[in-house]
PDB file of C-alpha atoms and ligand atoms in Angstrom:
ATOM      1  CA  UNK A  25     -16.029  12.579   6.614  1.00  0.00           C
ATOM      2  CA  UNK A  26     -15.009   9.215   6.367  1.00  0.00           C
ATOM      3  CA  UNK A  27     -18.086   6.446   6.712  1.00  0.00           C
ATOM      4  CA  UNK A  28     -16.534   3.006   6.838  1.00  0.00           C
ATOM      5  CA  UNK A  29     -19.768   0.229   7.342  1.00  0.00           C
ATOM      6  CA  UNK A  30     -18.908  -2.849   9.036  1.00  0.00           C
ATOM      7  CA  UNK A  31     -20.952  -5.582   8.051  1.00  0.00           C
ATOM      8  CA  UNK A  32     -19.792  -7.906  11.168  1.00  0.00           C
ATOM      9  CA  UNK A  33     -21.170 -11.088  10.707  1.00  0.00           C
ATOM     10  CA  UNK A  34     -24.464  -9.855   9.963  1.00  0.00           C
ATOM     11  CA  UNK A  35     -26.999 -11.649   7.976  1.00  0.00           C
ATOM     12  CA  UNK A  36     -26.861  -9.178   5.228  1.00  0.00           C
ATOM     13  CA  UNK A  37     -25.925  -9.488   1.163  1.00  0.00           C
ATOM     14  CA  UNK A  38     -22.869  -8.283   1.199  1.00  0.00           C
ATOM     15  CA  UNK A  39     -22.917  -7.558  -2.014  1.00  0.00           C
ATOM     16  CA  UNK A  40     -26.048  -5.596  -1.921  1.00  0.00           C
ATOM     17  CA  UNK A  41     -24.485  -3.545   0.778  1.00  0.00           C
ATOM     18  CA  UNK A  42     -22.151  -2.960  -1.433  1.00  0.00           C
ATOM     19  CA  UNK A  43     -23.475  -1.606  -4.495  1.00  0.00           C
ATOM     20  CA  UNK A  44     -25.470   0.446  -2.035  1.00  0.00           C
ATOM     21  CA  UNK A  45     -22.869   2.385  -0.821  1.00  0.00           C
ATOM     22  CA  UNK A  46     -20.327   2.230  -3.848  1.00  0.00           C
ATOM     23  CA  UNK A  47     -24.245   4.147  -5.681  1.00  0.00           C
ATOM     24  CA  UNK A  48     -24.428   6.565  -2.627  1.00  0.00           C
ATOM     25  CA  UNK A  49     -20.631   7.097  -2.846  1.00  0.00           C
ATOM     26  CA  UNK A  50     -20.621   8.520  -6.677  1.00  0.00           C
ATOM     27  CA  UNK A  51     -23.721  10.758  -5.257  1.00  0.00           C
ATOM     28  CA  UNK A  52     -21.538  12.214  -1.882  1.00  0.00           C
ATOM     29  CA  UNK A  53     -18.596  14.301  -0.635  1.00  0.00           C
ATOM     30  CA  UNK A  54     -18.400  11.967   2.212  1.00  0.00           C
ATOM     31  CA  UNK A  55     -15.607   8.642   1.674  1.00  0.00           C
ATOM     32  CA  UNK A  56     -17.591   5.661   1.679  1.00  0.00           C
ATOM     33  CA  UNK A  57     -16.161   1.977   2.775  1.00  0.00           C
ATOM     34  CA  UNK A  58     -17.417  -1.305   3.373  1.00  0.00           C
ATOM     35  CA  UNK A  59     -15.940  -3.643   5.334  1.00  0.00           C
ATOM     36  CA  UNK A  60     -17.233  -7.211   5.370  1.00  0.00           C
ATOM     37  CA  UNK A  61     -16.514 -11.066   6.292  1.00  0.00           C
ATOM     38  CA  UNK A  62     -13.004 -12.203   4.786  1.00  0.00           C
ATOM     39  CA  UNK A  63     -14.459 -14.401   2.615  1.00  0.00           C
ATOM     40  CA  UNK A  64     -16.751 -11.956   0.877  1.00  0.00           C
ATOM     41  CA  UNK A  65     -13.460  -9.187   0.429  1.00  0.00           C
ATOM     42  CA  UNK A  66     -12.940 -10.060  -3.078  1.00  0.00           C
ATOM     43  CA  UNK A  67     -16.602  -9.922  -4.715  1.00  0.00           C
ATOM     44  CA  UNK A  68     -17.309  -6.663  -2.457  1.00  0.00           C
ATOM     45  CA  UNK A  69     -14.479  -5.479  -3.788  1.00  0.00           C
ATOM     46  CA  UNK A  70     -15.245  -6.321  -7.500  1.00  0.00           C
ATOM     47  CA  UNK A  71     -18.685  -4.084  -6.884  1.00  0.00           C
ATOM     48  CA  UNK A  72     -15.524  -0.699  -7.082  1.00  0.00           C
ATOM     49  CA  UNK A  73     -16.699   0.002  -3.621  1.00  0.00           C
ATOM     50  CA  UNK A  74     -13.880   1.018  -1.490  1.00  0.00           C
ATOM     51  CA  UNK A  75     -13.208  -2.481   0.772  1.00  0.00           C
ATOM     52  CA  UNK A  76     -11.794  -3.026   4.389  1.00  0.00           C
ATOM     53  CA  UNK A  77     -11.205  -5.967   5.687  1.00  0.00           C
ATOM     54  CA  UNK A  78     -12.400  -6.477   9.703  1.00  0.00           C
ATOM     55  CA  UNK A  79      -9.077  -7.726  11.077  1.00  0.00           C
ATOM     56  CA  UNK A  80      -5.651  -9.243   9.854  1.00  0.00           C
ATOM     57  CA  UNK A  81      -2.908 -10.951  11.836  1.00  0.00           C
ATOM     58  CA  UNK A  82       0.378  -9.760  13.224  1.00  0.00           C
ATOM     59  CA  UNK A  83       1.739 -12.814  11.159  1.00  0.00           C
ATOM     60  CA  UNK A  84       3.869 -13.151   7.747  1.00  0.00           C
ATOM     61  CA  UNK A  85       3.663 -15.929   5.137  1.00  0.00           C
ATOM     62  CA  UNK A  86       4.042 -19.487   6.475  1.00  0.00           C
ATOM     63  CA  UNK A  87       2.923 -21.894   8.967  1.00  0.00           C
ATOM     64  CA  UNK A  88      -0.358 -19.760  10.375  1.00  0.00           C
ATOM     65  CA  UNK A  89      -3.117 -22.337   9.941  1.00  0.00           C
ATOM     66  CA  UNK A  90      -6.381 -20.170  10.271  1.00  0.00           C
ATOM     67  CA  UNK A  91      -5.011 -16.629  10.046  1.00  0.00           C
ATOM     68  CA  UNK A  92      -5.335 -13.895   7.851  1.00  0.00           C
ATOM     69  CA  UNK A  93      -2.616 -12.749   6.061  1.00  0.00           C
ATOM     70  CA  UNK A  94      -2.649  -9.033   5.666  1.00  0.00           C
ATOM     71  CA  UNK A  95      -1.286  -9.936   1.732  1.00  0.00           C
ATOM     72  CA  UNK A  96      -3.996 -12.256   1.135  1.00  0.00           C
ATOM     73  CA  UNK A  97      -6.489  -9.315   2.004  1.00  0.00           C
ATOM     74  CA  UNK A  98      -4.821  -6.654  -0.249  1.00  0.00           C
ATOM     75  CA  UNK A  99      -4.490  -9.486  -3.141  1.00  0.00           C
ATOM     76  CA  UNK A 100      -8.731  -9.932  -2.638  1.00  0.00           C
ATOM     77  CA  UNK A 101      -9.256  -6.128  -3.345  1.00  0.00           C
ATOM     78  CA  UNK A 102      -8.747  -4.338   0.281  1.00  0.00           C
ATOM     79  CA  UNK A 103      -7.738  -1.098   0.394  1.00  0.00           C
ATOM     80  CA  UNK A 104      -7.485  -0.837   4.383  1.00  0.00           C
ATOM     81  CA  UNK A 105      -7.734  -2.872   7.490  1.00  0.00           C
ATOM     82  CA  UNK A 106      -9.481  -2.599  10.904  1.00  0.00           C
ATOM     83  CA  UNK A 107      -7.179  -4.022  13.745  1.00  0.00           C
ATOM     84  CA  UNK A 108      -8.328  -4.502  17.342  1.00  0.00           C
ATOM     85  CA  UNK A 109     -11.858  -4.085  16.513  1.00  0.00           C
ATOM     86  CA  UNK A 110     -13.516  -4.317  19.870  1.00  0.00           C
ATOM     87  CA  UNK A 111     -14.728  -7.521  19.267  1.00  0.00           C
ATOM     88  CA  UNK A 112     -11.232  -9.093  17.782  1.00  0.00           C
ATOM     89  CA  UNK A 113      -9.392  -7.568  20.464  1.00  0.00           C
ATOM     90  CA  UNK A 114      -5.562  -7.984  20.433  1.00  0.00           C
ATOM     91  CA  UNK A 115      -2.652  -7.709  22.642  1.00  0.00           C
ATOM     92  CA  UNK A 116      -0.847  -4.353  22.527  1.00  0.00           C
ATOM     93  CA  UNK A 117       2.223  -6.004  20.807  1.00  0.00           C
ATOM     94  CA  UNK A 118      -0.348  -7.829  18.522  1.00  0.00           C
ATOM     95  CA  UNK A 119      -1.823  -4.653  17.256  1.00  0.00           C
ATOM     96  CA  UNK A 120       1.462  -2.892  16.692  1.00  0.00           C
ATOM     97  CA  UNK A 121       2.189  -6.432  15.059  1.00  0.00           C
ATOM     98  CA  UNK A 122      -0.612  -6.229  12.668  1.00  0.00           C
ATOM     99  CA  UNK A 123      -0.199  -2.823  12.233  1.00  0.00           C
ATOM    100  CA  UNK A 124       3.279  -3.595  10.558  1.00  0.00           C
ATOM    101  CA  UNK A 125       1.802  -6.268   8.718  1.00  0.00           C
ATOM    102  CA  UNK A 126      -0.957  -4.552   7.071  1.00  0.00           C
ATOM    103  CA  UNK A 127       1.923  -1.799   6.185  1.00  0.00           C
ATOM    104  CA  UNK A 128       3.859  -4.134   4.430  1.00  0.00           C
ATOM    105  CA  UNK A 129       0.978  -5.243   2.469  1.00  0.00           C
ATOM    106  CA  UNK A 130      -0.103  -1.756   1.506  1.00  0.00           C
ATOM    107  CA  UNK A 131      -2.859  -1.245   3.709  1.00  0.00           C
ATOM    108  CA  UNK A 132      -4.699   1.589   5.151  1.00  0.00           C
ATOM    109  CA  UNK A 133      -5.189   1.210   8.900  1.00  0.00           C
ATOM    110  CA  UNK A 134      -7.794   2.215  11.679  1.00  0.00           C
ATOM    111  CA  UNK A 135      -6.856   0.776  15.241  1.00  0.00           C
ATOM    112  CA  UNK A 136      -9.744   0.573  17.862  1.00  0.00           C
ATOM    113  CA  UNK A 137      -9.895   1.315  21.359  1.00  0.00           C
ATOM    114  CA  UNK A 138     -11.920   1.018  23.785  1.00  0.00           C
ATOM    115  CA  UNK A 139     -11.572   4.312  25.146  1.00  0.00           C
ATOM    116  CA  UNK A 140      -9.038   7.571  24.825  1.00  0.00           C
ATOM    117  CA  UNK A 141      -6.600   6.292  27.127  1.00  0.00           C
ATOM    118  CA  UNK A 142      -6.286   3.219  24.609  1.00  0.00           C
ATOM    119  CA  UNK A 143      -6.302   5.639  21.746  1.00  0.00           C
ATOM    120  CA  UNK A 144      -3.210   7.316  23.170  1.00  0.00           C
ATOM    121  CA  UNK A 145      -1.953   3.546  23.104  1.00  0.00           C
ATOM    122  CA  UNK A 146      -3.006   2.929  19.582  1.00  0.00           C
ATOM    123  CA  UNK A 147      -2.157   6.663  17.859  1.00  0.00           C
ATOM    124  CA  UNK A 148       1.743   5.719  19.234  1.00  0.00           C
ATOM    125  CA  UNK A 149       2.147   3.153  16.969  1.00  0.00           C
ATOM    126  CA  UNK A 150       1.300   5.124  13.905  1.00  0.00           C
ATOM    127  CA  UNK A 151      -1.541   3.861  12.516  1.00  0.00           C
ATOM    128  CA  UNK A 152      -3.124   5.896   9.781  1.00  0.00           C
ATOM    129  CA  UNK A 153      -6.076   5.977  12.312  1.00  0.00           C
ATOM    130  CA  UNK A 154      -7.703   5.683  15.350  1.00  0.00           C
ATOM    131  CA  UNK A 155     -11.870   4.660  16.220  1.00  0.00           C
ATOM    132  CA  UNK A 156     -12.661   5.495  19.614  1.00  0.00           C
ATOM    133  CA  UNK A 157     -15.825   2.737  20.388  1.00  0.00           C
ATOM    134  CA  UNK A 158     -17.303   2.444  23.683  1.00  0.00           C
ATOM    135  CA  UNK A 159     -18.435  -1.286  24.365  1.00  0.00           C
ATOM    136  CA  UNK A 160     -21.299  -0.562  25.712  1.00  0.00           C
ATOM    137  CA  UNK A 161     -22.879   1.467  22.935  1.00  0.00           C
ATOM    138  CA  UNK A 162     -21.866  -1.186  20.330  1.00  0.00           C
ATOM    139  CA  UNK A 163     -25.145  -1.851  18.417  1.00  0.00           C
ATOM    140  CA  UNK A 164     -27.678   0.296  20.572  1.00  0.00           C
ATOM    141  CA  UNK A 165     -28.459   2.476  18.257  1.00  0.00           C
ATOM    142  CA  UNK A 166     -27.532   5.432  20.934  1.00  0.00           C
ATOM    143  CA  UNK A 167     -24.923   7.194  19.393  1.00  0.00           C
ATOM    144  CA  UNK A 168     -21.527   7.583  21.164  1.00  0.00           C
ATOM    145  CA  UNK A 169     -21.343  11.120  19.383  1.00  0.00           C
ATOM    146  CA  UNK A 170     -24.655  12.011  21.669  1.00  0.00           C
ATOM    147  CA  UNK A 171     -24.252   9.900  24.165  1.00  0.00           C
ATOM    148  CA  UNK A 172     -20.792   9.764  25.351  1.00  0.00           C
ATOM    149  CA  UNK A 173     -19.368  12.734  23.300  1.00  0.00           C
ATOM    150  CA  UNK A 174     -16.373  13.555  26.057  1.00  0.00           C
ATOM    151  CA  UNK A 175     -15.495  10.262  24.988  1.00  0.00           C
ATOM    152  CA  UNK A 176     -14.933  11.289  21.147  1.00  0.00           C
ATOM    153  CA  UNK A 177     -13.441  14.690  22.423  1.00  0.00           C
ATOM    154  CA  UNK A 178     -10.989  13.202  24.524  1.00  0.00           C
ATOM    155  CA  UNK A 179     -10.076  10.530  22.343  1.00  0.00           C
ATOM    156  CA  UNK A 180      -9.142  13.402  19.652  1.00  0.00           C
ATOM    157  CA  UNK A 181      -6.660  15.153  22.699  1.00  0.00           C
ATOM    158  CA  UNK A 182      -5.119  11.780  23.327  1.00  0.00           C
ATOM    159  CA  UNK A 183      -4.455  11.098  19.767  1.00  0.00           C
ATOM    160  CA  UNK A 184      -2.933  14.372  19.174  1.00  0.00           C
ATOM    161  CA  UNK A 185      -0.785  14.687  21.771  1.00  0.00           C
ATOM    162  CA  UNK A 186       0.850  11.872  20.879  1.00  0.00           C
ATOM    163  CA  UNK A 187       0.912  11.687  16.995  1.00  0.00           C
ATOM    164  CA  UNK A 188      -0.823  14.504  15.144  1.00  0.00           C
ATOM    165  CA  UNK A 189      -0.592  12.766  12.067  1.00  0.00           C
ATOM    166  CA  UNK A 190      -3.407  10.230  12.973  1.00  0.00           C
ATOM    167  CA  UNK A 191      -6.767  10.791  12.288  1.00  0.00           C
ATOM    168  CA  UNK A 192      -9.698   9.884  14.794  1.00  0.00           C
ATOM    169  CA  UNK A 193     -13.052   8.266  13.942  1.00  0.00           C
ATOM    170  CA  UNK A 194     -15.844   7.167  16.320  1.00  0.00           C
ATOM    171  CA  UNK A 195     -18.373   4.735  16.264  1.00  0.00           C
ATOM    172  CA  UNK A 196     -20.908   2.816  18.045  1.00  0.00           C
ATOM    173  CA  UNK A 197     -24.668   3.007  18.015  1.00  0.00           C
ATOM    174  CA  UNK A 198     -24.391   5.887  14.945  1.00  0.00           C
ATOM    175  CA  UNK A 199     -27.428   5.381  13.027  1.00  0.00           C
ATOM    176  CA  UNK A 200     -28.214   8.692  11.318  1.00  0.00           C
ATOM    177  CA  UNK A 201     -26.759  12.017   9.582  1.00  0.00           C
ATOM    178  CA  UNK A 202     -27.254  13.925  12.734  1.00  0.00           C
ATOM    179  CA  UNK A 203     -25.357  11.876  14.681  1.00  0.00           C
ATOM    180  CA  UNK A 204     -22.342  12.204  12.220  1.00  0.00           C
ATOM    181  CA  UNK A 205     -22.432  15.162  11.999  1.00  0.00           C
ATOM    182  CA  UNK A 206     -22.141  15.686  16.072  1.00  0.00           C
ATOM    183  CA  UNK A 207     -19.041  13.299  15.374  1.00  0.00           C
ATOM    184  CA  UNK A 208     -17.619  15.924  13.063  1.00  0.00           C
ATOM    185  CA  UNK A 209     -18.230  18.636  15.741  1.00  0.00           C
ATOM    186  CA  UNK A 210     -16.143  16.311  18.156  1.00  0.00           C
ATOM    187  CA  UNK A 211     -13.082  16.679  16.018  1.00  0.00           C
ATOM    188  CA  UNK A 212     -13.726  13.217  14.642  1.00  0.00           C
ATOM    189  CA  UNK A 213     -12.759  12.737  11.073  1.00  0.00           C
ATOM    190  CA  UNK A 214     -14.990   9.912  10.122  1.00  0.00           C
ATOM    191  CA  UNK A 215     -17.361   6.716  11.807  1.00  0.00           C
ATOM    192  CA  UNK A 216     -17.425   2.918  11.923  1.00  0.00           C
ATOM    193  CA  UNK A 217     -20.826   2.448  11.800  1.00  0.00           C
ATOM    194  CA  UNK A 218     -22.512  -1.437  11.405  1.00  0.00           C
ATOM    195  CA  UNK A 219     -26.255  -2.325  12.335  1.00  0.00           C
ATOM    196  CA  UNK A 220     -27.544   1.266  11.384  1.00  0.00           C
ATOM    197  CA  UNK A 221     -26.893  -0.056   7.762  1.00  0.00           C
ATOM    198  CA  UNK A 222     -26.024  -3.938   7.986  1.00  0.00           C
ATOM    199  CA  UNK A 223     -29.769  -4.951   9.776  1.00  0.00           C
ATOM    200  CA  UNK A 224     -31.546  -2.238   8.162  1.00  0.00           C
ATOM    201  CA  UNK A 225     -34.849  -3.484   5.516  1.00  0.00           C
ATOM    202  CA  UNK A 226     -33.584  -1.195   2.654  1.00  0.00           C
ATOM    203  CA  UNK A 227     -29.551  -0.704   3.180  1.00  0.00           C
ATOM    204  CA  UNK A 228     -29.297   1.765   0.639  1.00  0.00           C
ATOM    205  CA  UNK A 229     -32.344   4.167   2.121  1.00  0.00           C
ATOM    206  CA  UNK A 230     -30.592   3.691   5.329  1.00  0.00           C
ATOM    207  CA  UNK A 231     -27.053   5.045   3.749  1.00  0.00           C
ATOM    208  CA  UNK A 232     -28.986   7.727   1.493  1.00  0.00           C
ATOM    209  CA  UNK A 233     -30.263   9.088   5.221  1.00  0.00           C
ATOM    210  CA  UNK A 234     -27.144   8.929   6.963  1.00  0.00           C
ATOM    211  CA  UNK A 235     -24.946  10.782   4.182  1.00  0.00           C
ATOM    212  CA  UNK A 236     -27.855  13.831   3.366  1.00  0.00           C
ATOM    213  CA  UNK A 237     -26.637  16.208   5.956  1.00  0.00           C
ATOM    214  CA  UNK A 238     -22.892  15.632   4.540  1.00  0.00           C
TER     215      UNK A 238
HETATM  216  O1  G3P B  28     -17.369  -1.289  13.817  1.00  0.00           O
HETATM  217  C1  G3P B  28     -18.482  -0.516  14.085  1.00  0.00           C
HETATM  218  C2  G3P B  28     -19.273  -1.026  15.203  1.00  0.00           C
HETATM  219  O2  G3P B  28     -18.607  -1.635  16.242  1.00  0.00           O
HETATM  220  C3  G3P B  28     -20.381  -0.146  15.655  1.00  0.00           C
HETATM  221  O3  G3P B  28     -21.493  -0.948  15.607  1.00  0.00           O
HETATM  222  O4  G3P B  28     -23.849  -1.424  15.304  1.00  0.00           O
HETATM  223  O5  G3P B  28     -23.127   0.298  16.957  1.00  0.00           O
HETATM  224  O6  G3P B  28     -22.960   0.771  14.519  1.00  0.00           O
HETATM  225  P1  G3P B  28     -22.939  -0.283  15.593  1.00  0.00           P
END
């Protein structure tokens, strides 16, 4: 399983995060990421923890005054990019746009939608993956793999049918190892996971507990 953490904009150390999960990584089967602020990509990434950035652009070099440029990202240490994130959510022709982007820059991609009918959306414009997130579960701490898990099912049809080479994750409100595990039942191939780890007291007890079961 793939467990990509998403520190948001959360209060957190970044690079404390970090280390956490780059420790728990050497000590798991499971592929650990973190994926904070834009600003913070390079020192995370000097930690050797595998580093996503949150978004980048559907733009190239030039005049893009307060964008991110999907080479900038790679050049700070990230291996892969989130695009669409439900809370940096893009046009259609913007994702595919930043999809390309991130491509030419080397990156590994994960496009979110909303639901699976957006995932069928997403998984056409070959992405290396797809996150199904419902909204509404964002940050609950009720787990869409419980919760919702037609959602994650579905999601995995839609992407399928329409590109078999792209993998599906899930996330929202997944706080534990049970609840990835249910994921991995779904057909899901990893989680984006944030506030289970990012507003936890002790981020690296809160990572040791969600990888056990793995
Ligand atoms: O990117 C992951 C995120 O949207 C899920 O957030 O806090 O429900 O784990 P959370």
């Amino acid at each position: 399983m793939f467990v990509l953490v998403n520190l948001k904009t959360y209060p957190c150390d970044p690079i404390e995060v970090a280390e956490a999960v780059s420790d728990v990584d050497d000590r798991t089967d499971a592929r650990l990421a973190v994926a904070p602020q834009a600003a913070h990509l390079e020192r995370v990434a000097e930690t050797g923890v595998e580093t996503w950035a949150q978004h980048v652009d559907p733009i190239d070099h030039g005049s893009n005054t307060g964008h991110t440029l999907a080479e900038s990202v790679a050049d700070a240490g990230a291996d892969g990019t989130l695009i669409n994130h439900s809370e940096q959510r893009l046009k259609l022709a913007d994702v595919d746009g930043s999809v390309r982007a991130a491509e030419r820059a080397g990156l590994e991609t994960v496009v979110c939608a909303n639901n699976p009918a957006q995932i069928g959306a997403a998984a056409a414009l070959g992405p290396d993956a797809v996150a199904v997130e419902p909204p509404e579960l964002i940050g609950t701490g009720t787990p869409v793999s419980q919760a919702d898990p037609d959602v994650v099912e579905d999601a995995v049809d839609a992407a399928s049918s329409v590109n078999s080479a792209v993998s599906v994750l899930c996330g929202a409100g997944i706080s534990t190892g049970d609840d990835i595990v249910a994921a991995g039942d779904l057909g899901a191939e990893g989680v984006l996971l944030a506030s289970g780890v990012a507003k936890a007291d002790d981020p690296a007890a809160a990572l040791e507990d969600l990888v056990e079961p793995l």
